[in-house]
PDB file of C-alpha atoms in Angstrom:
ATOM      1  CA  UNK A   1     -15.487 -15.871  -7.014  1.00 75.00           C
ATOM      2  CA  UNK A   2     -15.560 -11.974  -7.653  1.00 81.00           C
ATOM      3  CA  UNK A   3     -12.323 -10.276  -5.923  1.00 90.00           C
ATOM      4  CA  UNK A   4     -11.498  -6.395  -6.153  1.00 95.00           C
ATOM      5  CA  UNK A   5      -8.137  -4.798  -5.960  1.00 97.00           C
ATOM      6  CA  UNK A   6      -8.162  -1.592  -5.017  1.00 98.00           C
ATOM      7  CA  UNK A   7      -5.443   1.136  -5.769  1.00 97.00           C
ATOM      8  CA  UNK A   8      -3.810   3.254  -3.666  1.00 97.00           C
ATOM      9  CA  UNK A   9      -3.996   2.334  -0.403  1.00 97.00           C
ATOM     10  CA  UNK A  10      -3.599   5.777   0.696  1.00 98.00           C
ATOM     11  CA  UNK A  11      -3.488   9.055  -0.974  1.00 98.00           C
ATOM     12  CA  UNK A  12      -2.569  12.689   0.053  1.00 98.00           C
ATOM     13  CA  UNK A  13      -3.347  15.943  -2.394  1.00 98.00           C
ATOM     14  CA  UNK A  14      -3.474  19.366  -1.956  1.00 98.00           C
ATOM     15  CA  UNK A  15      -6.963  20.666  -1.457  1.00 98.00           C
ATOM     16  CA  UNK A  16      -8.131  22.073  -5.210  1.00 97.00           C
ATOM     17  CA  UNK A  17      -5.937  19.086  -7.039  1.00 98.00           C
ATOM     18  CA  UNK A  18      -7.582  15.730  -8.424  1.00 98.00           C
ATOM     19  CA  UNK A  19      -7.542  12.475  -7.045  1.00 98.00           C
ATOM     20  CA  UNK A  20      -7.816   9.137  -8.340  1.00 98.00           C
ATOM     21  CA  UNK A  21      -8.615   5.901  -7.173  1.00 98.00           C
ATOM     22  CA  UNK A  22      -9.353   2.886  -9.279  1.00 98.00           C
ATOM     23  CA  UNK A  23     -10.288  -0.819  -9.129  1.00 98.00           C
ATOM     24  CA  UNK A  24      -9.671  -3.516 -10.753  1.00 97.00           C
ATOM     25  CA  UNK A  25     -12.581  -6.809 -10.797  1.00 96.00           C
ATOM     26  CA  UNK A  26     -12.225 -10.540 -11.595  1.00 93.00           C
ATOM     27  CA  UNK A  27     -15.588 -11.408 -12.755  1.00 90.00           C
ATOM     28  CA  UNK A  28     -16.555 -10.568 -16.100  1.00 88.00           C
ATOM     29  CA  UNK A  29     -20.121 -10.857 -15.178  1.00 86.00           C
ATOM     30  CA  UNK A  30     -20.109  -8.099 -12.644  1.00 89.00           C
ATOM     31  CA  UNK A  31     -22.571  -5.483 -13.671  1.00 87.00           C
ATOM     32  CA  UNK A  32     -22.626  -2.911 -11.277  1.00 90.00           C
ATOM     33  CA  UNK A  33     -19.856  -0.874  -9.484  1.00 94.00           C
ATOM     34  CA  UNK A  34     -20.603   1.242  -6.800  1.00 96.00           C
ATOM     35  CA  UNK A  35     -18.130   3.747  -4.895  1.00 98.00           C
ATOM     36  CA  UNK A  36     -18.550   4.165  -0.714  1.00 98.00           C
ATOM     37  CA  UNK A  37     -17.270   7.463   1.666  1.00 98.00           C
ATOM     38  CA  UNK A  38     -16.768   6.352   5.081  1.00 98.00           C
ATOM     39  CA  UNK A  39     -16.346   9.448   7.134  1.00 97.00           C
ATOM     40  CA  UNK A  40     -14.213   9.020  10.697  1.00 95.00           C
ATOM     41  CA  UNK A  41     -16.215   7.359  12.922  1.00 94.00           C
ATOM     42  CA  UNK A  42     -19.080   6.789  10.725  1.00 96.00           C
ATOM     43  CA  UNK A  43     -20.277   3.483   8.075  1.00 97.00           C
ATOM     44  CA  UNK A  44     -19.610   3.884   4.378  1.00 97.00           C
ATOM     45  CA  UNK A  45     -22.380   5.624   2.573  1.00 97.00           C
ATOM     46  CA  UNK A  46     -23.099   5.788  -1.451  1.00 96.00           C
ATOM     47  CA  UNK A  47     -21.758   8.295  -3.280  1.00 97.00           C
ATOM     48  CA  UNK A  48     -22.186   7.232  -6.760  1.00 97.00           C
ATOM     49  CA  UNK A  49     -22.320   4.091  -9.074  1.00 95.00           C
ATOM     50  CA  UNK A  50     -22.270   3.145 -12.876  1.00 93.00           C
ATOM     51  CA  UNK A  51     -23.652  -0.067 -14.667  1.00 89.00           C
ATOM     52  CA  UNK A  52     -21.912  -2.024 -17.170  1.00 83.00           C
ATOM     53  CA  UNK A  53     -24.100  -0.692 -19.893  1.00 83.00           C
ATOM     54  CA  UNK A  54     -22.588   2.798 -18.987  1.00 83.00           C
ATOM     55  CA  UNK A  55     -18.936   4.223 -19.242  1.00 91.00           C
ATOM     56  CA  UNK A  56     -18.626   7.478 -17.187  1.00 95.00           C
ATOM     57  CA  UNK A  57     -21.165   9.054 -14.869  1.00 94.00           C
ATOM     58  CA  UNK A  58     -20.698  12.380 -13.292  1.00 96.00           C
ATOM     59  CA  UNK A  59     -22.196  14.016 -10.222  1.00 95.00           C
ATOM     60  CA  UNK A  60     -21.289  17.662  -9.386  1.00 96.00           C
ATOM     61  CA  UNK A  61     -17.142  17.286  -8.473  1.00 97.00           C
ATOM     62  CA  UNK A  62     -16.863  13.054  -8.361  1.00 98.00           C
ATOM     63  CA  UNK A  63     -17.010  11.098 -11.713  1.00 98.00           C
ATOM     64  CA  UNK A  64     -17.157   7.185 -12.283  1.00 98.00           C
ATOM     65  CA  UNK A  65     -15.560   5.519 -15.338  1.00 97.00           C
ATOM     66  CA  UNK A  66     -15.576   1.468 -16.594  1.00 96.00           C
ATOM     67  CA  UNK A  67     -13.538  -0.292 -18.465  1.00 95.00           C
ATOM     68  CA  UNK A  68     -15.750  -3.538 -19.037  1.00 92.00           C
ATOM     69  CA  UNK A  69     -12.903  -4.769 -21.523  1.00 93.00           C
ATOM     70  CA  UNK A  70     -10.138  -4.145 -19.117  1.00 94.00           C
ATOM     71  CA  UNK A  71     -12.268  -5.030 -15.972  1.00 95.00           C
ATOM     72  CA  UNK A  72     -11.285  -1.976 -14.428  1.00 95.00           C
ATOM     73  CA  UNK A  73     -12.872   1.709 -13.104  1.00 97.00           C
ATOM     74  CA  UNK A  74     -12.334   4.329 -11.507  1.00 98.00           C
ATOM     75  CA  UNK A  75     -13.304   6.880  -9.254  1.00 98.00           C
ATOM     76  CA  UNK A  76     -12.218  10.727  -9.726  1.00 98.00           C
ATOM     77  CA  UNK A  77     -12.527  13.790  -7.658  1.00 98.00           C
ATOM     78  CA  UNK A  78     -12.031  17.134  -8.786  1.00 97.00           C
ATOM     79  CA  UNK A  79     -11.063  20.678  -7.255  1.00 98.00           C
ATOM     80  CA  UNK A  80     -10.890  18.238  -4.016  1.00 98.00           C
ATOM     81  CA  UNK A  81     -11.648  19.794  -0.440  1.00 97.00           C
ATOM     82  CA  UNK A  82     -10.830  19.196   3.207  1.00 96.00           C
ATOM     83  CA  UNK A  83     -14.463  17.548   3.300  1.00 96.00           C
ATOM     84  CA  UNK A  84     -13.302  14.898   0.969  1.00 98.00           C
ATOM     85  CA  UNK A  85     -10.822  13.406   3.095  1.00 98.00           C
ATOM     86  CA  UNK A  86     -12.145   9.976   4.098  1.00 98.00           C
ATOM     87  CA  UNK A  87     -11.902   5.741   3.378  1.00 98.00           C
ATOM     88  CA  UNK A  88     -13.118   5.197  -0.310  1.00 98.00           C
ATOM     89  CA  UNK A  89     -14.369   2.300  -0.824  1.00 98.00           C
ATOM     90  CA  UNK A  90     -15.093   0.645  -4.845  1.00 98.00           C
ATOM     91  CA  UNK A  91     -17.347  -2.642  -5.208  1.00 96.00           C
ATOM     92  CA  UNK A  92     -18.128  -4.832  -7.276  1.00 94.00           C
ATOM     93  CA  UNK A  93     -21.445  -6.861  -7.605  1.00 88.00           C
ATOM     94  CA  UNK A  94     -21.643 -10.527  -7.417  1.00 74.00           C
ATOM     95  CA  UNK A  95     -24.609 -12.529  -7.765  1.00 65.00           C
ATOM     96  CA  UNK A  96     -25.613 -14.375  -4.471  1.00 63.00           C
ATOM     97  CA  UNK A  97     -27.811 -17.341  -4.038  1.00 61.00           C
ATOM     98  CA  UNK A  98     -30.788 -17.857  -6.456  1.00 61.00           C
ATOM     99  CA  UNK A  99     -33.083 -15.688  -8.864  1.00 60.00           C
ATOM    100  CA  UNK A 100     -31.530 -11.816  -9.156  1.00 61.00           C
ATOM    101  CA  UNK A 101     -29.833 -11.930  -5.506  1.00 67.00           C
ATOM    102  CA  UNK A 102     -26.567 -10.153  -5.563  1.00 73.00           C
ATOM    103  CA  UNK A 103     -24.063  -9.319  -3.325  1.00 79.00           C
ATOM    104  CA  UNK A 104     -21.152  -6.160  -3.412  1.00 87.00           C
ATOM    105  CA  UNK A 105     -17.838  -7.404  -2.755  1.00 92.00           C
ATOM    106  CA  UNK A 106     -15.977  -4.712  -1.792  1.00 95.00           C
ATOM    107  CA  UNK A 107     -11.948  -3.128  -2.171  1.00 96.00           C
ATOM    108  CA  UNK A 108      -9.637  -2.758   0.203  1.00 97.00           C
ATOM    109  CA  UNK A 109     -10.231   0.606   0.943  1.00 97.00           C
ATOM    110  CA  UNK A 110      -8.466   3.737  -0.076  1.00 98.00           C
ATOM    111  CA  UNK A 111      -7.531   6.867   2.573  1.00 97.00           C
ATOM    112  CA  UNK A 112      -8.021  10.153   0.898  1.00 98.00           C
ATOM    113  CA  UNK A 113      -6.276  12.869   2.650  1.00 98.00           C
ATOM    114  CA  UNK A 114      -6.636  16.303   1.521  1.00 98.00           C
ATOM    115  CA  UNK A 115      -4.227  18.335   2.818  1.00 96.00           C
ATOM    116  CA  UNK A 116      -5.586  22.704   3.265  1.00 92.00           C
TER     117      UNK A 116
ATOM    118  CA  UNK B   1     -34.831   9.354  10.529  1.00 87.00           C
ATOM    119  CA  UNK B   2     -33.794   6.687   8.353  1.00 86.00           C
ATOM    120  CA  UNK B   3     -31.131   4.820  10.068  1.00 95.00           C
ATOM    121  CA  UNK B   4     -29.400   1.252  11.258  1.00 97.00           C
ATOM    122  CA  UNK B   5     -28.213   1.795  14.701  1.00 97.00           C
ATOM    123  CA  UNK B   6     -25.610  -0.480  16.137  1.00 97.00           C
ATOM    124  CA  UNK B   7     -24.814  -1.109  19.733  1.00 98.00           C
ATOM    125  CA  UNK B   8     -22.589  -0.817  21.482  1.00 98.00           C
ATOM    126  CA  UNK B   9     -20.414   1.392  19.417  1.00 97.00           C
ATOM    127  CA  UNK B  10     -17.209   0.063  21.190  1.00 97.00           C
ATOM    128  CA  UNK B  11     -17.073  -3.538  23.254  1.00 97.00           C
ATOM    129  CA  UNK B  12     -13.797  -5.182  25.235  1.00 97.00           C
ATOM    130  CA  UNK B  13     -14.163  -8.335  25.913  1.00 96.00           C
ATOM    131  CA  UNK B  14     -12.036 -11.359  26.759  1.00 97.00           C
ATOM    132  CA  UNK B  15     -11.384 -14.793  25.153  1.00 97.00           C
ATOM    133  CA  UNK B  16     -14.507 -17.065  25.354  1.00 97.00           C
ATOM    134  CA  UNK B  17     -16.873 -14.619  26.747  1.00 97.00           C
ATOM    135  CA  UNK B  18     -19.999 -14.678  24.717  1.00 97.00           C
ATOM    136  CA  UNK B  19     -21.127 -11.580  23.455  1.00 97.00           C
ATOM    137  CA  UNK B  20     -24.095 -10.008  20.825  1.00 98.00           C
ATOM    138  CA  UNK B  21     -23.902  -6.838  19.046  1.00 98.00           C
ATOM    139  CA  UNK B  22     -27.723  -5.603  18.186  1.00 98.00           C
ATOM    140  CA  UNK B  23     -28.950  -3.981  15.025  1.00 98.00           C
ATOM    141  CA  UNK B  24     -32.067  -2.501  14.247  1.00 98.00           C
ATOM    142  CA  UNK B  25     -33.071  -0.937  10.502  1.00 98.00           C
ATOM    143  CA  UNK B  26     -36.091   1.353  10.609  1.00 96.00           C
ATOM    144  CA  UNK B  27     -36.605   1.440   7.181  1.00 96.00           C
ATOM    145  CA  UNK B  28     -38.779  -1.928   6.988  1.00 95.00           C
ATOM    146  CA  UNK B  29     -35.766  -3.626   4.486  1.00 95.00           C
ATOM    147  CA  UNK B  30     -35.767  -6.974   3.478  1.00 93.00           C
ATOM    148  CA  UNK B  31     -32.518  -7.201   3.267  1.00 92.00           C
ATOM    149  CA  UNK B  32     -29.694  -6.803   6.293  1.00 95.00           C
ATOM    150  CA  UNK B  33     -25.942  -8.167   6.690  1.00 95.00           C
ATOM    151  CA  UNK B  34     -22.993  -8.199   8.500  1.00 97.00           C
ATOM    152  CA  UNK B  35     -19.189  -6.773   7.555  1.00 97.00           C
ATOM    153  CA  UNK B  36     -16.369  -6.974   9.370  1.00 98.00           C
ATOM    154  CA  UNK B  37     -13.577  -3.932   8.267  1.00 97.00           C
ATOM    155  CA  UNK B  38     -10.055  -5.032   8.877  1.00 96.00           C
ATOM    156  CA  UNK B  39      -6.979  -2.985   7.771  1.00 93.00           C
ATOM    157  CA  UNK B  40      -5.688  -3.748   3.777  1.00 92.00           C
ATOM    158  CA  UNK B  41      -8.681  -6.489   3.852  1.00 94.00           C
ATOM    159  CA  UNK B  42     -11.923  -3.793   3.269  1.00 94.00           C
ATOM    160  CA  UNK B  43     -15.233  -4.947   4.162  1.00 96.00           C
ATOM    161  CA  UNK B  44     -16.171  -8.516   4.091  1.00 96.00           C
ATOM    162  CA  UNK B  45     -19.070 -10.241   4.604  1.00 94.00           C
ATOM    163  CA  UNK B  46     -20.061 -11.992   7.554  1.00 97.00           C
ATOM    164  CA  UNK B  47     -23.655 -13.055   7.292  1.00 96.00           C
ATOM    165  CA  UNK B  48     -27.009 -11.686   5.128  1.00 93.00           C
ATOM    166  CA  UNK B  49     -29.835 -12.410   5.880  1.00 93.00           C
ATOM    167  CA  UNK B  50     -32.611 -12.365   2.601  1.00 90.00           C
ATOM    168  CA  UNK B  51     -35.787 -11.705   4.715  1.00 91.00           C
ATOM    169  CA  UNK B  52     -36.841 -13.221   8.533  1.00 94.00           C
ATOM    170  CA  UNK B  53     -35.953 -16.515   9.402  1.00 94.00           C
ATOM    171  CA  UNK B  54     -33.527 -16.531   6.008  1.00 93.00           C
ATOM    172  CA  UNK B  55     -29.562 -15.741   6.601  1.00 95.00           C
ATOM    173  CA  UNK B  56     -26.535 -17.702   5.069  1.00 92.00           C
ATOM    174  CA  UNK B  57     -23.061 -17.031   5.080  1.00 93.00           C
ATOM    175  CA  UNK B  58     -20.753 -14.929   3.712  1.00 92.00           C
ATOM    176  CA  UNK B  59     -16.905 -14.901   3.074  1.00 92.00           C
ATOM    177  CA  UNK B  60     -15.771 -15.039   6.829  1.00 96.00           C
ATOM    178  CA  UNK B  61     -19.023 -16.442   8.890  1.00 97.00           C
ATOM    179  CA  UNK B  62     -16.410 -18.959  11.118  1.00 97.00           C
ATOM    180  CA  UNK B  63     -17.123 -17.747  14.431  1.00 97.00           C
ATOM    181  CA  UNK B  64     -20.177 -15.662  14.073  1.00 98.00           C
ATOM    182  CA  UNK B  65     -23.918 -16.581  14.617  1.00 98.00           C
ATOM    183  CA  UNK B  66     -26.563 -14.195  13.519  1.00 98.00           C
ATOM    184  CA  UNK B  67     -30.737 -14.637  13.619  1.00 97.00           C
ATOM    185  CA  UNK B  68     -33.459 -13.036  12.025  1.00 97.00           C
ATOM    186  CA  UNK B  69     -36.364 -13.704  14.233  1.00 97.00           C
ATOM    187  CA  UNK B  70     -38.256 -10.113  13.442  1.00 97.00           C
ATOM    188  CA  UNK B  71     -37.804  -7.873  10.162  1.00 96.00           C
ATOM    189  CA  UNK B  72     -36.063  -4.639  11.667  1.00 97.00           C
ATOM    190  CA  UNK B  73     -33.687  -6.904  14.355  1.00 98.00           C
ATOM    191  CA  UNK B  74     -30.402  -8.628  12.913  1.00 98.00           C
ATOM    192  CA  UNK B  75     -28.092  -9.001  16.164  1.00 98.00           C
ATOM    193  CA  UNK B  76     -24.827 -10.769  15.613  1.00 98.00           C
ATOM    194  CA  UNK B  77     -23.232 -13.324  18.445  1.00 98.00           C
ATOM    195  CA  UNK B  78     -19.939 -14.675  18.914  1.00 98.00           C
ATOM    196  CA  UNK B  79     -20.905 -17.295  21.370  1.00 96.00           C
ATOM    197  CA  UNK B  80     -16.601 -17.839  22.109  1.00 97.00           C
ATOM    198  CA  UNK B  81     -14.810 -15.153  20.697  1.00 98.00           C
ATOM    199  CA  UNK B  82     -11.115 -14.982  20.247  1.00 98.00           C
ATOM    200  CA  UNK B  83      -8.165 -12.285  19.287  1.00 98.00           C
ATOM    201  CA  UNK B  84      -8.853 -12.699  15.821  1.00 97.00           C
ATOM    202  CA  UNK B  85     -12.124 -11.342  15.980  1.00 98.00           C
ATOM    203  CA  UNK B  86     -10.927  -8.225  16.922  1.00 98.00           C
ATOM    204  CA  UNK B  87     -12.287  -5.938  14.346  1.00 98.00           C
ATOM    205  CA  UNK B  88     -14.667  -2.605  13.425  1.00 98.00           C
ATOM    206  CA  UNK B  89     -17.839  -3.859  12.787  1.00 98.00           C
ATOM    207  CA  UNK B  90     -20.641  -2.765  10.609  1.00 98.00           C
ATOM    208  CA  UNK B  91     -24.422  -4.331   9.751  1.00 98.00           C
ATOM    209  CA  UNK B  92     -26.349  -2.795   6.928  1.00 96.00           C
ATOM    210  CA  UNK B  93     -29.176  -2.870   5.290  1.00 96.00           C
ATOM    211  CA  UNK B  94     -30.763  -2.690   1.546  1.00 93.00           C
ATOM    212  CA  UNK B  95     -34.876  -2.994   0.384  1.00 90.00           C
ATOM    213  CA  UNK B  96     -33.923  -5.383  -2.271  1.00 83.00           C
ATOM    214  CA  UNK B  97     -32.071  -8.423  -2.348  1.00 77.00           C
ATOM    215  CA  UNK B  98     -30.655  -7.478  -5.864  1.00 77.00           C
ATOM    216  CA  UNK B  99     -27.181  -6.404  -4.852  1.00 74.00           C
ATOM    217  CA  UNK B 100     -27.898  -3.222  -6.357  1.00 79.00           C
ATOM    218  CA  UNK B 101     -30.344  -1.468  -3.672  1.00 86.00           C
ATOM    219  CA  UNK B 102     -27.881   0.714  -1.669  1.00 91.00           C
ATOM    220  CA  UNK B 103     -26.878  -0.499   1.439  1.00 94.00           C
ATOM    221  CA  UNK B 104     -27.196   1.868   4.795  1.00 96.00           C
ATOM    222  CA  UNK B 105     -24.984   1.050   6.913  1.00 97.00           C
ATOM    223  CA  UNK B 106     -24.786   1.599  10.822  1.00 97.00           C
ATOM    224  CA  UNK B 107     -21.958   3.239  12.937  1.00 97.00           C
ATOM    225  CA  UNK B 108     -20.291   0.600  13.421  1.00 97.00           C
ATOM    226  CA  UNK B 109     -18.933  -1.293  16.557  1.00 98.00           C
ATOM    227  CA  UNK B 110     -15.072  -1.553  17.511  1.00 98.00           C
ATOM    228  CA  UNK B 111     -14.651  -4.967  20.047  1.00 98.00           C
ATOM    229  CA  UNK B 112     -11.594  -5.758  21.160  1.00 98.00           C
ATOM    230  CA  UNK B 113     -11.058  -9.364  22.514  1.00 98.00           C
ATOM    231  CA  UNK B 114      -8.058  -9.387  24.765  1.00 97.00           C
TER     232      UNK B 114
END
């Protein structure tokens, strides 16, 4: 099945810096790759997401590229603020059951910290 | 508001003692399912549920029940729970079964089995 490594397990920058975070997926057949914030105390929420037909999307500071030959993307947040710090998590989607079911199977989770 | 809400938001319990954590979508979606967060692990899958009277299992159902009796209601039972159950807990929810629809998650629950 689909698995997701997800890379760095934690990360600290200084507010106004860049941060990276990127995943790597097992299934070539994984066409969609969303990216979850989970604030403190709070569940994940979307953020942003690209298809396999795409290979960057931006919104405003946070971008999203794929690598469909290298099975890997990435997530990237510029001129980073205090707000930012939280769990990112990247996904993959698997197909689940019959007809166009799917399923995300998520990363392990990285902890931005953005340091004022 | 939109929302899943999740209760209780924090749960101690002790080995064996039969417990269920509610959930309740507002947002009339097909689709609902259970996560369990665990430190270096992320979120993994419990049990979805496709529409009412439809759930199957995910990665890590061992332990877990779940039913889908009405629509909006998902609740999640551990009819003997142990240590290893420990965990943050999260259900969520999506309109469409594609894997695509975003999921909305609730606030999750932190139990404790001692």
């Amino acid at each position: 099945g689909e698995n997701v490594e997800q890379h760095p397990s934690t990360l600290s920058v200084q507010e106004g810096d860049s941060a990276v975070i990127k995943c790597t997926y097992s299934d070539s057949a994984s066409n969609y790759f969303p990216w979850y914030k989970q604030e403190l105390g709070k569940g994940p929420q979307l953020i942003i997401d690209i298809r396999s037909n795409v290979g960057e999307k931006k919104d405003q500071r946070i971008a999203v590229t794929l690598n469909k030959t290298a099975k890997h993307f990435s997530l990237h947040i510029t001129e980073t603020q205090p707000e930012d710090s939280a769990v990112y998590f990247c996904a993959a989607k698997l197909l689940q059951g019959s007809g166009n079911t799917g399923k995300l199977i998520f990363g392990q989770g990285t902890t931005l910290q953005v340091k004022p | 508001e939109a929302q899943v809400t999740q209760n209780p938001r924090y749960l101690i319990t002790v080995t064996g003692k039969k417990l269920t954590v509610t959930c309740s979508q507002n947002m009339n979606h097909e689709y609902m399912s259970w996560y369990r967060q665990d430190p270096g692990l992320g979120l993994r899958q419990i049990y979805y549920s496709m529409n009412v009277e439809v759930t199957d299992k995910g990665d890590v159902p061992e332990g877990y029940k779940v039913s889908r009796k009405e629509k909006r209601n998902f609740p999640l039972i551990l009819e003997s729970p142990s240590p290893n159950q420990t965990s943050l807990y999260f259900c969520a929810s999506s309109w469409g079964r594609d894997g695509i629809s975003p999921l909305h998650f609730g606030n999750g629950t932190r139990l404790t089995v001692t």
